Coordinates of C-alpha atoms in Angstrom, one line a residue:
X381 CA -13.0 9.0 1.6
X382 CA -15.9 6.6 1.2
X383 CA -14.8 4.2 3.9
X384 CA -18.1 2.3 4.0
X385 CA -17.9 1.4 0.3
X386 CA -14.2 0.7 0.7
X387 CA -14.9 -1.6 3.7
X388 CA -17.5 -3.7 1.8
X389 CA -15.2 -4.3 -1.2
X390 CA -12.0 -4.7 0.8
X391 CA -13.4 -7.2 3.3
X392 CA -14.9 -9.2 0.5
X393 CA -11.4 -9.4 -1.1
X394 CA -10.0 -10.5 2.3
X395 CA -12.7 -13.0 2.8
X396 CA -12.0 -14.6 -0.5
X397 CA -8.5 -15.5 0.7
X398 CA -10.0 -17.4 3.6
X399 CA -11.3 -20.2 1.4
X400 CA -9.7 -23.6 1.9
X401 CA -6.7 -24.1 -0.3
X402 CA -5.8 -20.4 -0.4
X403 CA -3.9 -20.4 2.9
X404 CA -0.3 -19.7 2.7
X405 CA 2.1 -22.2 4.4
X406 CA 3.6 -20.7 7.5
X407 CA 7.1 -21.6 6.4
X408 CA 6.5 -19.8 3.1
X409 CA 6.1 -16.3 4.5
X410 CA 8.9 -14.6 2.4
X411 CA 7.4 -16.0 -0.8
X412 CA 3.9 -14.8 0.2
X413 CA 5.1 -11.3 0.9
X414 CA 7.1 -11.2 -2.3
X415 CA 4.1 -12.2 -4.3
X416 CA 2.1 -9.2 -2.9
X417 CA 5.0 -6.8 -3.5
X418 CA 5.0 -8.0 -7.1
X419 CA 1.3 -7.4 -7.4
X420 CA 1.6 -3.9 -6.1
X421 CA 4.4 -3.2 -8.6
X422 CA 2.3 -4.6 -11.4
X423 CA -0.5 -2.2 -10.3
X424 CA 1.7 0.7 -11.1
X425 CA 3.6 1.6 -8.0
X426 CA 7.2 2.7 -8.6
X427 CA 8.3 1.6 -5.0
X428 CA 6.6 -0.8 -2.7
X429 CA 7.5 -2.1 0.8
X430 CA 5.3 -4.6 2.7
X431 CA 5.6 -6.0 6.2
X432 CA 3.8 -8.8 8.0
X433 CA 3.5 -10.3 11.4
X434 CA 2.5 -14.0 11.6
X435 CA 2.5 -15.2 15.2
X436 CA 6.1 -14.8 16.4
X437 CA 7.5 -14.2 12.9
X438 CA 7.9 -11.0 11.0
X439 CA 9.0 -10.4 7.5
X440 CA 9.5 -7.2 5.4
X441 CA 10.3 -7.0 1.7
X442 CA 10.4 -4.2 -0.9
X443 CA 10.6 -3.9 -4.6
X444 CA 10.9 -1.3 -7.4
X445 CA 12.9 1.9 -7.4
X446 CA 14.5 2.7 -4.1
X447 CA 16.1 6.0 -3.0
X448 CA 19.3 6.7 -4.7
X449 CA 21.0 3.5 -5.8
X450 CA 19.5 1.3 -3.1
X451 CA 16.5 -1.0 -3.2
X452 CA 13.5 -0.1 -1.0
X453 CA 13.3 -1.9 2.3
X454 CA 11.9 -1.6 5.8
X455 CA 13.8 1.6 6.5
X456 CA 12.7 3.4 3.3
X457 CA 10.7 6.5 4.2
X458 CA 7.2 7.2 2.8
X459 CA 4.5 9.7 3.9
X460 CA 2.1 7.9 6.2
X461 CA -1.2 9.6 5.6
X462 CA -4.2 8.9 7.7
X463 CA -2.8 5.9 9.6
X464 CA -1.4 8.8 11.7
X465 CA -4.9 9.1 13.1
X466 CA -4.3 5.9 15.1
X467 CA -1.3 7.6 16.7
X468 CA -3.4 10.7 17.6
X469 CA -6.0 8.4 19.1
X470 CA -3.4 6.6 21.1
X471 CA -2.3 10.0 22.5
X472 CA -5.9 10.7 23.5
X473 CA -6.2 7.3 25.1
X474 CA -3.0 7.9 27.1
X475 CA -4.5 11.2 28.4
X476 CA -7.7 9.4 29.3
X477 CA -5.9 6.6 31.1
X478 CA -3.8 9.1 33.0
X479 CA -7.0 10.9 34.2
X480 CA -6.1 14.2 32.6
X481 CA -9.2 14.2 30.3
X482 CA -12.3 12.1 29.5
X483 CA -13.7 10.7 26.3
X484 CA -16.9 12.5 27.0
X485 CA -15.1 15.8 27.6
X486 CA -16.4 18.6 25.3
X487 CA -14.0 19.8 22.6
X488 CA -12.4 22.9 24.1
X489 CA -10.2 25.3 22.0
X490 CA -8.6 28.6 22.9
X491 CA -10.5 31.8 22.7
X492 CA -11.1 32.9 19.1
X493 CA -11.6 29.3 17.8
X494 CA -15.4 28.8 17.8
X495 CA -16.5 25.2 18.2
X496 CA -19.4 24.4 15.8
X497 CA -22.6 23.1 17.4
X498 CA -25.8 21.5 16.4
X499 CA -28.5 20.2 18.7
X500 CA -28.4 20.0 22.5
X501 CA -25.1 18.2 22.9
X502 CA -21.6 19.6 22.3
X503 CA -18.9 17.8 20.3
X504 CA -16.8 15.5 22.6
X505 CA -13.3 14.1 22.2
X506 CA -14.8 10.7 21.6
X507 CA -16.9 12.1 18.7
X508 CA -13.7 13.4 17.1
X509 CA -11.9 10.1 17.6
X510 CA -14.8 8.1 16.1
X511 CA -15.7 10.4 13.2
X512 CA -19.1 11.0 14.7
X513 CA -18.8 14.8 15.4
X514 CA -20.8 15.9 12.4
X515 CA -17.9 18.0 11.2
X516 CA -17.1 18.0 7.4
X517 CA -14.0 16.3 6.0
X518 CA -12.2 19.6 5.5
X519 CA -12.5 23.2 6.7
X520 CA -14.6 25.2 4.3
X521 CA -11.8 27.7 3.7
X522 CA -8.9 25.2 3.2
X523 CA -8.7 25.2 -0.5
X524 CA -8.9 29.0 -1.0
X525 CA -5.4 29.9 -2.2
X526 CA -4.1 26.4 -1.8
X527 CA -1.3 24.9 -3.9
X528 CA -2.9 21.8 -5.5
X529 CA 0.4 19.9 -5.0
X530 CA 0.7 20.9 -1.3
X531 CA -2.9 21.8 -0.2
X532 CA -2.3 22.2 3.5
X533 CA 1.0 24.1 3.5
X534 CA -0.5 27.6 3.4
X535 CA -3.1 26.9 6.2
X536 CA -2.5 28.8 9.4
X537 CA -4.1 28.8 12.9
X538 CA -5.7 32.1 11.9
X539 CA -7.2 30.4 8.9
X540 CA -8.5 27.6 11.2
X541 CA -10.2 30.1 13.5
X542 CA -11.9 31.7 10.5
X543 CA -12.8 28.4 9.0
X544 CA -14.4 27.2 12.2
X545 CA -16.6 30.3 12.2
X546 CA -17.9 29.2 8.7
X547 CA -18.3 25.5 9.6
X548 CA -21.7 23.9 9.8
X549 CA -22.3 20.4 11.3
X550 CA -24.0 18.0 8.9
X551 CA -25.5 16.0 11.8
X552 CA -25.8 16.3 15.6
X553 CA -22.7 15.1 17.4
X554 CA -22.6 11.5 18.3
X555 CA -25.3 10.4 15.9
X556 CA -23.7 9.6 12.5
X557 CA -20.4 8.3 11.1
X558 CA -18.8 10.8 8.7
X559 CA -15.1 10.6 8.1
X560 CA -13.5 13.9 9.0
X561 CA -9.9 15.1 8.7
X562 CA -10.9 18.3 10.3
X563 CA -12.2 16.4 13.3
X564 CA -8.9 14.7 13.9
X565 CA -7.0 17.9 13.3
X566 CA -9.0 19.5 16.0
X567 CA -8.5 16.5 18.3
X568 CA -4.7 17.1 18.0
X569 CA -5.1 20.8 18.7
X570 CA -7.4 20.0 21.7
X571 CA -4.7 17.7 23.2
X572 CA -1.7 20.0 22.6
X573 CA -2.6 23.4 21.0
X574 CA 0.1 24.4 18.5
X575 CA 2.4 21.7 19.8
X576 CA 0.8 18.6 18.2
X577 CA 3.9 17.1 16.6
X578 CA 6.0 17.2 19.8
X579 CA 3.0 15.8 21.8
X580 CA 2.8 12.8 19.5
X581 CA 6.5 12.2 19.8
X582 CA 6.3 12.4 23.6
X583 CA 3.2 10.4 24.1
X584 CA 3.4 7.8 21.3
X585 CA 6.3 7.5 19.0
X586 CA 9.1 7.8 21.5
X587 CA 7.6 5.3 24.0
X588 CA 7.0 2.8 21.2
X589 CA 10.4 3.4 19.6
X590 CA 9.0 4.6 16.3
X591 CA 12.2 6.5 15.5
X592 CA 11.3 7.3 11.9
X593 CA 7.7 8.3 12.5
X594 CA 7.8 12.1 12.5
X595 CA 6.6 15.2 10.6
X596 CA 10.2 16.5 10.4
X597 CA 12.6 14.7 8.1
X598 CA 16.1 14.3 9.6
X599 CA 19.0 14.3 7.1
X600 CA 19.4 10.5 7.3
X601 CA 15.6 10.1 6.6
X602 CA 15.8 12.4 3.6
X603 CA 18.4 10.1 2.1
X604 CA 16.1 7.1 2.6
X605 CA 12.9 8.7 1.3
X606 CA 11.3 7.9 -2.0
X607 CA 9.7 10.5 -4.2
X608 CA 5.9 10.5 -4.3
X609 CA 4.0 10.1 -7.6
X610 CA 0.6 10.9 -9.0
X611 CA -0.5 9.8 -12.5
X612 CA 3.0 8.6 -13.1
X613 CA 4.6 12.0 -12.4
X614 CA 6.8 13.0 -9.4
X615 CA 5.0 15.3 -7.0
X616 CA 6.2 17.2 -3.8
X617 CA 5.5 16.0 -0.3
X618 CA 2.6 17.5 1.7
X619 CA 3.4 19.9 4.6
X620 CA 1.0 21.0 7.4
X621 CA 1.4 22.6 10.8
X622 CA -2.3 22.9 11.7
X623 CA -4.1 19.7 10.9
X624 CA -1.1 17.3 11.1
X625 CA -2.8 15.1 13.7
X626 CA -5.1 13.9 10.8
X627 CA -2.0 12.6 8.9
X628 CA -1.4 15.3 6.4
X629 CA 2.4 15.5 6.8
X630 CA 3.6 12.5 8.8
X631 CA 6.5 10.3 7.6
X632 CA 7.2 6.7 8.6
X633 CA 8.7 3.4 7.5
X634 CA 7.4 -0.1 7.3
X635 CA 9.8 -1.2 10.0
X636 CA 8.2 1.4 12.3
X637 CA 4.7 0.3 11.4
X638 CA 5.5 -3.3 11.9
X639 CA 6.7 -2.4 15.4
X640 CA 3.5 -0.4 15.9
X641 CA 1.3 -3.3 14.7
X642 CA 3.2 -5.6 17.0
X643 CA 2.2 -3.4 19.9
X644 CA -1.4 -3.7 18.7
X645 CA -1.3 -7.5 18.6
X646 CA 0.5 -7.8 22.0
X647 CA -0.3 -4.7 24.0
X648 CA 0.7 -6.5 27.2
X649 CA 4.3 -6.2 26.0
X650 CA 4.0 -2.5 25.4
X651 CA 4.5 0.4 27.8
X652 CA 1.2 1.8 26.4
X653 CA -0.9 -1.3 27.1
X654 CA -3.9 0.5 28.7
X655 CA -4.1 3.1 26.0
X656 CA -3.7 0.6 23.1
X657 CA -6.5 -1.6 24.6
X658 CA -8.7 1.5 24.9
X659 CA -8.2 2.5 21.2
X660 CA -9.2 -1.0 20.0
X661 CA -12.4 -1.2 22.0
X662 CA -15.6 -0.4 20.0
X663 CA -16.8 3.1 20.9
X664 CA -19.3 3.9 18.1
X665 CA -21.4 1.7 15.8
X666 CA -21.7 3.1 12.3
X667 CA -23.8 0.3 10.8
X668 CA -23.9 -3.5 10.7
X669 CA -20.6 -3.6 8.9
X670 CA -18.5 -1.0 10.7
X671 CA -17.7 -0.1 14.2
X672 CA -15.2 2.5 15.4
X673 CA -12.5 2.2 18.0
X674 CA -10.5 5.3 18.8
X675 CA -9.0 6.0 15.4
X676 CA -9.3 2.4 14.3
X677 CA -12.0 0.9 12.0
X678 CA -13.4 -2.5 13.2
X679 CA -15.1 -5.0 10.9
X680 CA -15.5 -8.8 10.6
X681 CA -13.6 -11.1 8.4
X682 CA -15.6 -14.0 7.0
X683 CA -13.8 -16.2 9.5
X684 CA -15.7 -14.3 12.2
X685 CA -12.5 -12.7 13.5
X686 CA -12.3 -8.9 14.0
X687 CA -10.4 -7.0 11.4
X688 CA -8.9 -3.7 12.7
X689 CA -7.6 -1.4 10.1
X690 CA -6.8 2.1 8.8
X691 CA -5.6 3.3 5.4
X692 CA -4.0 6.6 4.3
X693 CA -2.6 8.7 1.6
X694 CA -1.1 12.0 0.7
X695 CA -0.7 13.5 -2.8
X696 CA 2.0 11.1 -3.8
X697 CA 1.7 8.2 -1.4
X698 CA -0.8 5.4 -0.4
X699 CA -0.6 3.2 2.7
X700 CA -2.7 0.6 4.5
X701 CA -2.4 -1.3 7.8
X702 CA -4.6 -4.0 9.2
X703 CA -4.4 -6.7 11.9
X704 CA -6.4 -9.4 13.6
X705 CA -5.8 -10.0 17.3
X706 CA -7.4 -13.4 17.3
X707 CA -5.1 -14.8 14.7
X708 CA -2.0 -12.8 15.8
X709 CA -1.5 -11.5 12.2
X710 CA -0.9 -8.0 10.8
X711 CA 0.1 -6.5 7.4
X712 CA 1.2 -3.1 6.3
X713 CA 1.9 -1.9 2.8
X714 CA 3.4 1.5 1.6
X715 CA 3.7 2.7 -2.0
X716 CA 4.9 6.0 -3.5
X717 CA 1.9 6.7 -5.7
X718 CA -1.5 8.2 -5.1
X719 CA -4.5 6.4 -6.4
X720 CA -8.1 7.4 -6.1
X721 CA -10.7 5.2 -4.5
X722 CA -13.9 4.6 -6.5
X723 CA -17.4 3.6 -5.4
X724 CA -16.8 0.1 -6.6
X725 CA -13.1 -0.6 -6.2
X726 CA -10.6 0.1 -3.4
X727 CA -7.2 1.4 -4.1
X728 CA -4.7 -1.4 -5.0
X729 CA -2.7 -0.9 -1.8
X730 CA -5.9 -1.4 0.3
X731 CA -7.2 -4.5 -1.6
X732 CA -3.7 -6.1 -1.5
X733 CA -3.2 -5.4 2.2
X734 CA -6.6 -6.9 3.0
X735 CA -6.1 -9.9 0.8
X736 CA -2.7 -10.5 2.3
X737 CA -4.0 -10.4 5.8
X738 CA -6.7 -12.8 4.8
X739 CA -4.1 -15.3 3.7
X740 CA -2.2 -14.9 6.9
X741 CA -5.4 -15.2 8.9
X742 CA -6.2 -18.5 7.2
X743 CA -2.9 -20.2 8.2

């Protein structure tokens, strides 16, 4: 994903909302959210749920086709996509804060899983968490034999071991930002080899009470899940047991993500305060417009405040979450359709989330 180009367009859209006269009245929060839900539906999403935090207030609204006969709401289940990377980064930060690892610790995997190298320095955990490892976006052997509708489902640990042996780093570790799903998948394996999903539950989702954020659908979640779409057609969910720390198979709800964003805005109220603060701290500078926390992307709104964000998507779903600590505002949007980002335009869900946060920030 071309996140630098996305960042330029999306922050411009958010900045436009900061002009005088565009600010939403604080007592008009439901109407503001409803307006953005309508815009997402008009952009072609069958189902939309949006949640915001504005100071001490929260509001969630949905629209479109819900699961079964119900309307979509904060408990409607979507695939989360790459926002999952911020959960994986939080798990890393917890391990660092507990003293069981270091950010500058070299990536270590079991025997038979060769770690690619280039130059004098080895890949570190911080490199993986800031997309500066030099690793490609995907393993070179991922797509061989893959189902286009479920491209990670066939991939095994044996495949990963083989793929790492074929992987070449594009740049020396720690030198260049290059977004890498493979890197975050390896970060999860480094933290809990072959037990990534249970590790994320134990270290992150359970302590934060994100009860519907999981890679395994419970029966009650299945009844609340909407069907993903691509090009107007229903498509199957993605499944993955190897690179899931990158967000290839995680489910969640807007209610859970509003709770997660609340912890980002007020970490002092969270049991994971130290880890959350560590993830939000800048650890790598990509260029004048983009810095990286652990998992999070950091940029500047035209107001001068820091915008912290991540977006995501799987074959049938698109998501985006963003917040500003200085203005105590956050926004998240989930839709059940996949849309491709272009060099000049962000996906509708991204542009809308940033513009909504811009209006909240201006109040």
